[in-house]
Coordinates of C-alpha atoms and ligand atoms in Angstrom, one line a residue:
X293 CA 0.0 0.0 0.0
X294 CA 1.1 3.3 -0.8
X295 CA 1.3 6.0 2.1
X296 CA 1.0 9.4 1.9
X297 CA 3.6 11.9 3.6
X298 CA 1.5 12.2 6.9
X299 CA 0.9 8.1 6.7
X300 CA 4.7 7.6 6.1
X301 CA 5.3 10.0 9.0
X302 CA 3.6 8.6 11.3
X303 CA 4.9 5.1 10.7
X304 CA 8.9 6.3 10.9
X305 CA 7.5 7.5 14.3
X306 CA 5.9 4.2 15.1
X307 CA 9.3 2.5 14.2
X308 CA 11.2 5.6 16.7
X309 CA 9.1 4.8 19.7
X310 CA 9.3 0.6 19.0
X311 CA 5.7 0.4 19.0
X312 CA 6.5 -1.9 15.8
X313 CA 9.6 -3.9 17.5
X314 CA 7.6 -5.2 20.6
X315 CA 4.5 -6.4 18.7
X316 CA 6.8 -7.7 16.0
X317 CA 5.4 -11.5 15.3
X318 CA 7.9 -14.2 15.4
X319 CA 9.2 -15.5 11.7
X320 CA 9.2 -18.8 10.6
X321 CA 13.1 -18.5 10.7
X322 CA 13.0 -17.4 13.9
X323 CA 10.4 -20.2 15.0
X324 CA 12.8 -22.8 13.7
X325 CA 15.5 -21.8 14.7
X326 CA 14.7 -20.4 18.8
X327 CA 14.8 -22.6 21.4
X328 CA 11.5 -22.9 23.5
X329 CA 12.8 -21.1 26.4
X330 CA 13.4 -17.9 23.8
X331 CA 10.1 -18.5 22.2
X332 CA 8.2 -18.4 25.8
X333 CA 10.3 -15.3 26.6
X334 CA 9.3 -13.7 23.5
X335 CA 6.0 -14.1 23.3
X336 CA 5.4 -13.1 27.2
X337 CA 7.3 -10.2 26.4
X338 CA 5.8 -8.8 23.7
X339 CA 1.8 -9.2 25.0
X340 CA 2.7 -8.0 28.2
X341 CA 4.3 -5.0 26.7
X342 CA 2.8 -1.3 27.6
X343 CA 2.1 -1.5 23.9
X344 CA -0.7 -3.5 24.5
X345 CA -2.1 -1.6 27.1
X346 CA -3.1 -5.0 29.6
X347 CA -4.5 -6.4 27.3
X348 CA -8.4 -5.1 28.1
X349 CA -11.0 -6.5 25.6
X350 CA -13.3 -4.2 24.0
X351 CA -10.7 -1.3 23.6
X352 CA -7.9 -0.7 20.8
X353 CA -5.8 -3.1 22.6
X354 CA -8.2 -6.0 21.9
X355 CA -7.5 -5.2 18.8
X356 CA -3.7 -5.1 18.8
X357 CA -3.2 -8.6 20.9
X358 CA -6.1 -10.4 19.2
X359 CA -4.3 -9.6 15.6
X360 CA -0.8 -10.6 17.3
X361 CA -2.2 -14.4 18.5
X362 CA -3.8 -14.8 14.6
X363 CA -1.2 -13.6 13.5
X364 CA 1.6 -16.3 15.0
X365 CA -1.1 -19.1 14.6
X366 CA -0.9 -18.6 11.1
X367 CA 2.5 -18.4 10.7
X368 CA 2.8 -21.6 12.8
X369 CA 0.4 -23.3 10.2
X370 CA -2.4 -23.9 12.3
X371 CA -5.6 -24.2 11.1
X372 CA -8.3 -21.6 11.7
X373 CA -10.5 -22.7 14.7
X374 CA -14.3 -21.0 13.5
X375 CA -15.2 -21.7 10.1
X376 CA -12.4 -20.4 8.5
X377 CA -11.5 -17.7 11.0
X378 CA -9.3 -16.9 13.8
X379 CA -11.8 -14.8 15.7
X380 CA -15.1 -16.1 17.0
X381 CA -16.6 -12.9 18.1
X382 CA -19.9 -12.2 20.3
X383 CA -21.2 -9.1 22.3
X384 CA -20.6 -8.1 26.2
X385 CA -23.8 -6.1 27.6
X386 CA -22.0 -3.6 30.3
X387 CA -25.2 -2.1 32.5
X388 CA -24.8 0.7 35.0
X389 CA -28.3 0.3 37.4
X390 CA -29.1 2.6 40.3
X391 CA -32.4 2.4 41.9
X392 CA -35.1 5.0 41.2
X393 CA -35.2 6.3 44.9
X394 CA -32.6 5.6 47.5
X395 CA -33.1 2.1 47.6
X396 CA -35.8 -0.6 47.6
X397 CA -39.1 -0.7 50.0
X398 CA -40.3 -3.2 52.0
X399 CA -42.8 -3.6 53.9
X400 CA -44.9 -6.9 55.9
X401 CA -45.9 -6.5 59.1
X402 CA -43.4 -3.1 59.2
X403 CA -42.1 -1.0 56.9
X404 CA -38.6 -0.8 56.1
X405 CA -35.6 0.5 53.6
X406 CA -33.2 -1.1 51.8
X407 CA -31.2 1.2 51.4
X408 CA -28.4 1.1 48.0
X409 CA -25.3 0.2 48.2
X410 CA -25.2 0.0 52.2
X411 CA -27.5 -2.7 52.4
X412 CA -28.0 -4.3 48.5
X413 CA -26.1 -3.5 45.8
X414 CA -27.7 -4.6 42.7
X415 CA -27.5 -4.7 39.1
X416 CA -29.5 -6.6 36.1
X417 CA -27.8 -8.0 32.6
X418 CA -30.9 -7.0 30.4
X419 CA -31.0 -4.6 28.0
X420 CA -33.8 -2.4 28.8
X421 CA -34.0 1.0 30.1
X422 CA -35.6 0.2 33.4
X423 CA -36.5 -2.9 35.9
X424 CA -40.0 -2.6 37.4
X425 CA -41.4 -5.0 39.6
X426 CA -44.0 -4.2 41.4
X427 CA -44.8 -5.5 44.8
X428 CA -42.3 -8.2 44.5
X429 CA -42.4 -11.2 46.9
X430 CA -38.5 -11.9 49.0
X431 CA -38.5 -15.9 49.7
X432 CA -36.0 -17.3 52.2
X433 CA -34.3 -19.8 50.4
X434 CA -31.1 -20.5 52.5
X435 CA -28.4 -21.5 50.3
X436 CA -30.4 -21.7 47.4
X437 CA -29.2 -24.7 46.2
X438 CA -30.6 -27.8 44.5
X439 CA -28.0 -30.8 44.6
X440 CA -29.2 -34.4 44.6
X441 CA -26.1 -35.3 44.9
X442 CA -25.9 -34.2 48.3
X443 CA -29.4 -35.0 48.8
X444 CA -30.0 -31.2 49.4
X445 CA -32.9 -29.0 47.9
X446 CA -33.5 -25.4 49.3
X447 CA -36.1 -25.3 47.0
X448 CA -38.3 -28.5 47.4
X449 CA -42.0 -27.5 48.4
X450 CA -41.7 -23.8 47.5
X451 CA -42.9 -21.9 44.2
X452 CA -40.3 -18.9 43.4
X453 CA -41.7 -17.7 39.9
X454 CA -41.6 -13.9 39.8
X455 CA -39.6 -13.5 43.0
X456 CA -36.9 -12.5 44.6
X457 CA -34.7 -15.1 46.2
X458 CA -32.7 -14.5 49.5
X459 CA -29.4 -17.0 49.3
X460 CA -26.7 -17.4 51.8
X461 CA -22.9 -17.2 50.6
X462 CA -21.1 -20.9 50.6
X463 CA -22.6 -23.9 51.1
X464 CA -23.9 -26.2 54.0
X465 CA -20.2 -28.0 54.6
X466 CA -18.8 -24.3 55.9
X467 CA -20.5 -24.6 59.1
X468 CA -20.4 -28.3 59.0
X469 CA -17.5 -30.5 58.4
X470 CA -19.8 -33.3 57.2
X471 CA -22.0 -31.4 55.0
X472 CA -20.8 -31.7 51.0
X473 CA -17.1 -31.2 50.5
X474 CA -16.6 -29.5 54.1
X475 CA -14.6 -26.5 53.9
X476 CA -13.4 -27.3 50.3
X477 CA -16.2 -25.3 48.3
X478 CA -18.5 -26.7 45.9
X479 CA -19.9 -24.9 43.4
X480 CA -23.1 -24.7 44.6
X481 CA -21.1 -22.2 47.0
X482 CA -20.4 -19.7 44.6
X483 CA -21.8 -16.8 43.9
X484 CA -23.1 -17.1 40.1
X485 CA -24.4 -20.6 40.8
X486 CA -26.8 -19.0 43.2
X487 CA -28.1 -16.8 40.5
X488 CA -27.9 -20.0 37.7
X489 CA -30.2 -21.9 39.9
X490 CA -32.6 -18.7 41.2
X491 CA -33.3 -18.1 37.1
X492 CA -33.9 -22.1 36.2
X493 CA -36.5 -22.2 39.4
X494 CA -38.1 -19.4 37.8
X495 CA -37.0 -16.6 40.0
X496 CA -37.2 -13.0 39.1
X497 CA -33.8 -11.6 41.3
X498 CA -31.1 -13.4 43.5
X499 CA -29.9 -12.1 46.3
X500 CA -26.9 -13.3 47.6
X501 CA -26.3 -13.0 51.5
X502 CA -23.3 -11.6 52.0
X503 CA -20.9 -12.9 55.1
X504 CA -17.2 -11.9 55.3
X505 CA -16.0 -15.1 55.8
X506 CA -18.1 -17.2 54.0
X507 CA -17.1 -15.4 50.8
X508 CA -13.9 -14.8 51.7
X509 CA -14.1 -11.4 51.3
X510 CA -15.3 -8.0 52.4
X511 CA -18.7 -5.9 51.6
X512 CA -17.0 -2.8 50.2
X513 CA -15.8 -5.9 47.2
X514 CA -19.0 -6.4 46.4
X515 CA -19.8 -2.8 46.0
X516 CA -16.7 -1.8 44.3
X517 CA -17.5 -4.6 41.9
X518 CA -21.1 -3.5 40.9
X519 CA -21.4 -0.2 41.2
X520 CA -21.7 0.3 37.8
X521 CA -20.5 -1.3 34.4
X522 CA -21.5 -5.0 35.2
X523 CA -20.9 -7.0 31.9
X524 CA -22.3 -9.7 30.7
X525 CA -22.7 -11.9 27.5
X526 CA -25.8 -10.2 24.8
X527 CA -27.6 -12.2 23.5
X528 CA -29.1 -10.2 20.3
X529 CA -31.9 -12.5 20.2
X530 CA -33.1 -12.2 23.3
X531 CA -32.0 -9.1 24.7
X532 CA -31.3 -11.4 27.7
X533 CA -34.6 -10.9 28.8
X534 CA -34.4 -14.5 29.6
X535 CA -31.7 -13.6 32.1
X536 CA -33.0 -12.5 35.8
X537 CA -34.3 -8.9 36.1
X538 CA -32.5 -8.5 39.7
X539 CA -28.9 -9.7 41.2
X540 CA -27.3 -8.4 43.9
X541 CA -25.6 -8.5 47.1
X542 CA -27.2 -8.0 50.6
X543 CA -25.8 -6.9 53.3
X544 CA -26.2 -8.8 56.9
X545 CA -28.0 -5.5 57.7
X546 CA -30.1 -5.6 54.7
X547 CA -31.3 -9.0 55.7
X548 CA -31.7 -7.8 59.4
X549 CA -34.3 -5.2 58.0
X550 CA -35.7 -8.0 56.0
X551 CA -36.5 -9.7 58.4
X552 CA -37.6 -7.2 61.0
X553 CA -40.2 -6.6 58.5
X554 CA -41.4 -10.0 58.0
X555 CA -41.8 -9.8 62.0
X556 CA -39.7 -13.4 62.1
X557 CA -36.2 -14.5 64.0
X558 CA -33.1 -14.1 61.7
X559 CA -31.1 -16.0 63.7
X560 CA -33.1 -19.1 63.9
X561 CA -33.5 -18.9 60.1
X562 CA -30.0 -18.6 59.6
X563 CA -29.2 -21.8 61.8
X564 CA -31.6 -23.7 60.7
X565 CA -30.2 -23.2 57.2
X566 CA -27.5 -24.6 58.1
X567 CA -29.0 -28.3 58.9
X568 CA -30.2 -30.7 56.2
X569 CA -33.8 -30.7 56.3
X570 CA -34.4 -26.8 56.2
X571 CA -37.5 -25.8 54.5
X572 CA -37.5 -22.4 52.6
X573 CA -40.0 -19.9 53.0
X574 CA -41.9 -16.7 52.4
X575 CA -40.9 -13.7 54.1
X576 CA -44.8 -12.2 53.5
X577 CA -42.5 -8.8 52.3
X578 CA -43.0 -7.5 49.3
X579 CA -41.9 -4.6 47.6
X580 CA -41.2 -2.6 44.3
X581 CA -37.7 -2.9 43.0
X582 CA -37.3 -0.1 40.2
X583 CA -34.1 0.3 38.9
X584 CA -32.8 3.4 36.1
X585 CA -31.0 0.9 33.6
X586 CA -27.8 2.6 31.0
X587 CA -26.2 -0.1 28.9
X588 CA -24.0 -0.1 26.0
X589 CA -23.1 -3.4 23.6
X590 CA -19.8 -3.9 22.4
X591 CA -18.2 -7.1 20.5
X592 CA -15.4 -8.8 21.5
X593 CA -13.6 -12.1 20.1
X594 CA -12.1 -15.2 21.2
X595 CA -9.5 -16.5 19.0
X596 CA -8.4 -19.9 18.0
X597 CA -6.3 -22.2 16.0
X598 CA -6.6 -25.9 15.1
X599 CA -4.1 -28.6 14.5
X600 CA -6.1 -31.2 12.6
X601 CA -5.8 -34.6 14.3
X602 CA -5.1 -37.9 11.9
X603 CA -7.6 -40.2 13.3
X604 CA -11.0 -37.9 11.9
X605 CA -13.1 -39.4 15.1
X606 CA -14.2 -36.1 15.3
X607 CA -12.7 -35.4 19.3
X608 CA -11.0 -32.9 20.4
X609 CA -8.7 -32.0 22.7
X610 CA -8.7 -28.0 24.0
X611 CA -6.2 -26.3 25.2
X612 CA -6.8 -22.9 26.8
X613 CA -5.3 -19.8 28.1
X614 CA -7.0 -16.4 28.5
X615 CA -5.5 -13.5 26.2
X616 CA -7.1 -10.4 28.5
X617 CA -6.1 -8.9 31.6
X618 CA -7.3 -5.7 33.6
X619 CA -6.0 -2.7 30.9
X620 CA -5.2 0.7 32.4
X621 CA -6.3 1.6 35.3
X622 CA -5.2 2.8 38.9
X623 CA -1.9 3.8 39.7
X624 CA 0.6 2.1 42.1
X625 CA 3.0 3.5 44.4
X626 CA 5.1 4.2 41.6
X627 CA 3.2 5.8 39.3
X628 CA 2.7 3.0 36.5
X629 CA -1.5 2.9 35.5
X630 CA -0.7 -0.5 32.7
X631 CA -1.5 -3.8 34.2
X632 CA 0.9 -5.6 32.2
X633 CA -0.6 -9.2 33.3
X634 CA 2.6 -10.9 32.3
X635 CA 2.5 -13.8 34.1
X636 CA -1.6 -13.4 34.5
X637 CA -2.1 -14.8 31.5
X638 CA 0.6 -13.5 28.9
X639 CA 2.7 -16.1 30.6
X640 CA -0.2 -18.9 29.6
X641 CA -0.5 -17.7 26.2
X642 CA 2.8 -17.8 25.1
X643 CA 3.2 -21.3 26.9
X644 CA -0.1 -22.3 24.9
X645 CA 1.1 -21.1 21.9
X646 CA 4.5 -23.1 22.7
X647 CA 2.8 -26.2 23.1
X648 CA 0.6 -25.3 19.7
X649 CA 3.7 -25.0 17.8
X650 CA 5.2 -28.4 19.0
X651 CA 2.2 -30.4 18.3
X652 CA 2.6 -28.7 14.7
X653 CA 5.9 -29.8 14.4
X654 CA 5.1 -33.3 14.6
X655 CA 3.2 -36.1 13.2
X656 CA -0.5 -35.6 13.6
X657 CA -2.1 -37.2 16.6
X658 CA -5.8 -39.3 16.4
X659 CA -8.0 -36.4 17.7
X660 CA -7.9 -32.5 17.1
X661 CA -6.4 -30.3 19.0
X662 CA -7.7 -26.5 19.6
X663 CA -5.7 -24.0 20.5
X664 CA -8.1 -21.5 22.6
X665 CA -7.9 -18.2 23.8
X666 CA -11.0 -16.7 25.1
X667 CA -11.9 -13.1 25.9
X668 CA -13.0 -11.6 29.3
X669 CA -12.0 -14.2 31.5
X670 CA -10.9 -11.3 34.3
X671 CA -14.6 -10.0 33.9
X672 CA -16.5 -13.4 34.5
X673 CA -14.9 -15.8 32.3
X674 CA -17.5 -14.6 29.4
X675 CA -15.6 -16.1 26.3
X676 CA -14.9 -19.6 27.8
X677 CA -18.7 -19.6 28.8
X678 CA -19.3 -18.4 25.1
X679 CA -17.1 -21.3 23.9
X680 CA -18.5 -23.7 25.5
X681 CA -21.9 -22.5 24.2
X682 CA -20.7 -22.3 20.4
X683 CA -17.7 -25.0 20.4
X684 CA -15.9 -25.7 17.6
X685 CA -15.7 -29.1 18.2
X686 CA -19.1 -30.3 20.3
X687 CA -18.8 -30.4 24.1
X688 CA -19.8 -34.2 23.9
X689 CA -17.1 -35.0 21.9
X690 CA -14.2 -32.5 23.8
X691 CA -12.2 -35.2 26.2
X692 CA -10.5 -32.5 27.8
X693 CA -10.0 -28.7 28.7
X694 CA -6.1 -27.9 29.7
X695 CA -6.5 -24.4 30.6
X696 CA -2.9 -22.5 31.1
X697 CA -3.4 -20.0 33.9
X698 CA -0.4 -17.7 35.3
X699 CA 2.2 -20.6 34.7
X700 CA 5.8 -18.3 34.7
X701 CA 7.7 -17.4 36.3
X702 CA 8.4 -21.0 38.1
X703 CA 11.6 -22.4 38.8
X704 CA 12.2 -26.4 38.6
X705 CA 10.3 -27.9 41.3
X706 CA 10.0 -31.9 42.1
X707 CA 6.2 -31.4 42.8
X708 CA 3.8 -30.5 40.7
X709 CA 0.6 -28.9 41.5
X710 CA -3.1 -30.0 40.7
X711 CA -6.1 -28.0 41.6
X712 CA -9.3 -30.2 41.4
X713 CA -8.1 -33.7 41.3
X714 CA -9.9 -36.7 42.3
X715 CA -12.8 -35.6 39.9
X716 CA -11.9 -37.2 36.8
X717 CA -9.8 -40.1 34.8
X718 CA -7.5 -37.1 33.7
X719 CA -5.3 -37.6 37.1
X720 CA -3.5 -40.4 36.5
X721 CA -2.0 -38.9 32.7
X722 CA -1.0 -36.2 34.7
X723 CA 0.6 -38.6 37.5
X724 CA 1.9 -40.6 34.6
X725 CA 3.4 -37.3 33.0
X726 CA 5.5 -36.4 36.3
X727 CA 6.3 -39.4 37.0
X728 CA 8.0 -39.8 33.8
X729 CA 9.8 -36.5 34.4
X730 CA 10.9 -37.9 37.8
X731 CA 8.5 -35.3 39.6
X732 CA 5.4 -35.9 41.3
X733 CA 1.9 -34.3 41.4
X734 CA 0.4 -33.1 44.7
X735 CA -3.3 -32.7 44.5
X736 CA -4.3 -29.7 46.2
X737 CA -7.9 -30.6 47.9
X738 CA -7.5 -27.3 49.8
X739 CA -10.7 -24.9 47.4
X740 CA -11.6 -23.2 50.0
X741 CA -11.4 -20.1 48.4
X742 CA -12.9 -21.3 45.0
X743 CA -10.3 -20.7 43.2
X744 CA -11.0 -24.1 41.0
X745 CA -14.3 -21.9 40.0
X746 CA -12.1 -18.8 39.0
X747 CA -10.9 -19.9 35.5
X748 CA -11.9 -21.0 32.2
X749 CA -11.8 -24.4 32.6
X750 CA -14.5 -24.2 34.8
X751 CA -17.1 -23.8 32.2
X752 CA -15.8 -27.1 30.6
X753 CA -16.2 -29.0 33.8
X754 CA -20.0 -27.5 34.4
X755 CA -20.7 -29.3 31.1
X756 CA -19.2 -32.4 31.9
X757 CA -15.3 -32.5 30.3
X758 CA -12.8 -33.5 32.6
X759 CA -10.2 -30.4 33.1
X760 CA -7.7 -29.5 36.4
X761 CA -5.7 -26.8 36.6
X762 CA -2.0 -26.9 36.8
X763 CA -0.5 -24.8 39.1
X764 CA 3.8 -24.4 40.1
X765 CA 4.6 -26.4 41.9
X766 CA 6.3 -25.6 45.9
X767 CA 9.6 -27.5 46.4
X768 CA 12.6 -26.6 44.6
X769 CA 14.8 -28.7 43.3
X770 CA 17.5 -27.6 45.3
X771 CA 16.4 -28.4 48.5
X772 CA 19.2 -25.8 50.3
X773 CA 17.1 -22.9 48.8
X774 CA 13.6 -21.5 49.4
X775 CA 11.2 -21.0 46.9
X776 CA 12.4 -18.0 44.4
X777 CA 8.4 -17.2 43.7
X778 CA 6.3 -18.5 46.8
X779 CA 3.5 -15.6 46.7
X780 CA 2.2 -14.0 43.7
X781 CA 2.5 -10.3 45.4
X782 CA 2.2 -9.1 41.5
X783 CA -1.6 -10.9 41.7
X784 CA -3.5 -7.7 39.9
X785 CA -1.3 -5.4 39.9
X786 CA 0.9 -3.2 37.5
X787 CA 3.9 -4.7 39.0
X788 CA 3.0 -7.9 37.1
X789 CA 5.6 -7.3 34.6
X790 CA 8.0 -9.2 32.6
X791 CA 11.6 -9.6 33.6
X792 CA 15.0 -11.0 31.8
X793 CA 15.3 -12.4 35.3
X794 CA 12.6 -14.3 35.7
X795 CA 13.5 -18.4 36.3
X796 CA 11.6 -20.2 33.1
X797 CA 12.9 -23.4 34.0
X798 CA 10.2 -24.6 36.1
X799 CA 7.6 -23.2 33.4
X800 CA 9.3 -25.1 30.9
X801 CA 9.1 -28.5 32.7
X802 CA 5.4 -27.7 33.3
X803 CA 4.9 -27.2 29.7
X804 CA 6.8 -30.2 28.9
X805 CA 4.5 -32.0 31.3
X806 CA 0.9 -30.5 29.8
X807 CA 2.3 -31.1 26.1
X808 CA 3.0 -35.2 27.6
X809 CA -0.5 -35.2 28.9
X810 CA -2.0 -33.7 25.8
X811 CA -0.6 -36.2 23.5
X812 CA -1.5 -39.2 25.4
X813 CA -5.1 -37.3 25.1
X814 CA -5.0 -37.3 21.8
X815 CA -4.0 -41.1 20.8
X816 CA -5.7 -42.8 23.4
X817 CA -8.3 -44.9 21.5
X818 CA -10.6 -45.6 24.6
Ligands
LIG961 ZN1 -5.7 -15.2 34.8

């Protein structure tokens, strides 16, 4: 293309300030001939660069890092993963709702406030200008969850359609030991579930009961997180006003007014909740809940790369690792606004694409593997969820998800970590895999926090494919030295920047081990 004097420029200035030299893509000669380590270094380098801004979807930088992964799938020779393209694009609904007056009425045998955000904060994913329910009904439903499993329904016996359902935080085995998984959390604990399971019971809102402790974290969290902009994924066709008109958090005070209304004992409730065999029930409150609605619909895109397997069954094997992190935003102590997200998840995506490149290389394994690298994961792991929803190889027929999650820098450790073991057949390849590397896997039971929920592979597991997450592991090597990287102080945070420093060798021997793994995936006939 020719450029004209302001065009040309602007490019010479381009080259001056190296905006072109950090998103440079890798050659073919240069893919050939680089060892992996200089690969992974590359690559985390150049996505976690201030030239791509953190990485935030739905701005310019979306752009920039979403071009750069296509780009170096193609040179690699992959395969495009959605008919033909890279990008499998879809739209994120961000709503800002405040309600009408200074909070929500209530009233049953007294009349009472809830008053926004001190005690609800609250939000909707439709697209509509304004959420009016009049004189809606608030139902007790303790933890709100239905799991035969556990032989646990808070909603057996009671009819929710067009209400508003009050769930606690967690599940039953917080308070008691013996209760589901104990203290490890299910996901009937978290959050989202709560409001999955209000809207397939018919609800109109979701409450979730807020508790320090029981989520882990504070009140002022839950505001700061839903004050305004709350995303979700549009759905054109609906407008997602299949989705539920009302979610929120309350506050223990909020429920304290709830109840105070309703004339009832809190505290019983809330014990009684805790013990198998709690019934749900009405609170006789009712109350409008009008919320001002301003939303805006933007597109965003996954991208993804094939590498065609030999044996045509038609299975798949995936392996993930976010591209986005948090963007620009606010400053640290010294001064720097760009969360770089180098190791969180540049650090995955260059491993990903590492792995992608030696399966490449190779003779062609029985079943397919996809190369995936979903959107928005830091916002509520939309483009996983959106995957999973349009796959380009059909959930049934997906034997695993390997998601790559904040995997450098790691130094060479003789353990090797797995979140969410014991769940599925996938444990033993891993066991097999270290084993073979003369390591060893230590299954980490401890999901207390829910961090097993907190990634993409999460969304493969709700809909039934096996999927851990690998995580560094704690024991060097060297047994003289402590750990070079035991806490992630960078976790969300500018600082989380690449270094020349940083110890590969320990990511490398991870990625060695998930490549293992994902070959013995892919030719296994059973
Ligand atoms: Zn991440």
């Amino acid at each position: 293309m020719k450029m004209n004097v302001k065009e040309w420029v602007m490019a010479v200035a381009v080259v001056a300030t190296g905006w072109v030299t950090a998103g440079a893509q890798i050659t073919p000669e240069r893919l050939r001939a680089d060892s992996d380590e200089q690969l992974l270094r590359e690559w985390t380098r150049v996505l976690s660069h201030d030239e791509f801004g953190g990485r935030k979807p739905m701005t310019p930088y979306e752009d920039k890092t979403v071009d750069y992964l296509a780009g170096q799938l193609e040179v690699m020779g992959l395969e495009p993963a959605f008919n033909g393209s890279w990008f499998q694009p879809f739209d994120i609904i961000s709503v800002t709702a405040k309600p009408a007056g200074g909070g929500f009425p209530v009233s049953g045998k007294r009349k009472s406030l809830l008053r926004y955000p001190d005690d609800v904060i609250t939000w909707t994913t439709r697209a509509t200008a304004k959420i009016d329910l009049k004189k809606a009904e608030y139902v007790f439903c303790g933890f709100g969850i239905n799991a035969p499993e556990y032989g646990w329904n808070d909603y057996e016996g009671i009819d929710v359609k067009g209400k508003i359902v009050v769930a606690m935080v967690n599940d039953p085995g917080f308070y008691d030991n013996s209760l589901f998984k104990g203290r490890n959390m299910t996901y009937y604990g978290r959050w989202t579930y709560k409001f999955e399971e209000a809207l397939r019971q018919g609800a109109a809102g979701c409450l979730v009961l807020h508790n320090a402790e029981a989520a882990s974290y504070g009140w002022h969290v839950c505001v700061n997180g839903h004050l305004s902009d709350n995303l979700g994924i549009y759905n054109p066709d609906t407008r997602n006003a299949d989705e539920l008109a009302v979610r929120g958090w309350l506050h223990e005070e909020g429920l304290k007014k709830l109840f105070l209304a309703a004339g009832m004992d809190m505290e019983r409730a809330l014990a009684d909740a805790k013990r198998p065999g709690f019934k749900s029930f009405a609170l006789n409150v009712r109350g409008d809940v009008k919320m001002n609605v301003a939303y805006g619909i933007k597109k965003t895109r996954n991208v993804g790369g094939i590498v065609r397997g030999s044996g045509q069954s038609g299975e798949a094997v995936v392996f993930c690792a976010h591209w986005d992190h948090l963007g620009i935003g606010k400053s640290d102590e010294r001064g720097d606004t760009i969360y770089n997200g180098a190791a969180d998840n540049a650090s995955g995506v260059a491993g990903a694409l590492l792995v992608a490149k030696k399966f490449n290389d190779m003779p062609r394994p029985r079943r397919d593997l996809i190369f995936l690298f979903p959107s928005s994961e830091e916002s509520g792991l939309f483009g996983s969820a959106y995957y999973c929803d349009h796959p380009a190889v059909p959930m049934s027929k997906t034997v695993a998800c390997l998601n790559f999650e904040s995997i450098g820098p790691a130094e060479l450790t003789r353990d090797v970590v797995i979140l969410g073991g014991g769940q599925s057949d996938l444990d033993r390849y891993y066991v097999a895999a270290a084993a073979a590397q003369g390591r060893y896997i230590y299954f980490d039971e401890d999901n207390s926090d829910g961090w097993f929920y907190r990634s993409d592979h999460y969304n493969f597991v709700k809909r039934g494919v096996p999927a851990v997450v690998l995580e560094n592991g704690l024991h060097p090597v060297d047994v003289s030295k402590p750990n070079k990287y035991p806490m992630p102080v960078w976790y969300h945070k500018p600082c989380d920047e690449y270094h020349d420093d940083w110890d590969v060798s320990g990511t490398l021997s991870n990625l060695n081990l998930i490549f293992s793994v994902g070959l013995s995936l892919s030719n296994n006939p059973r």
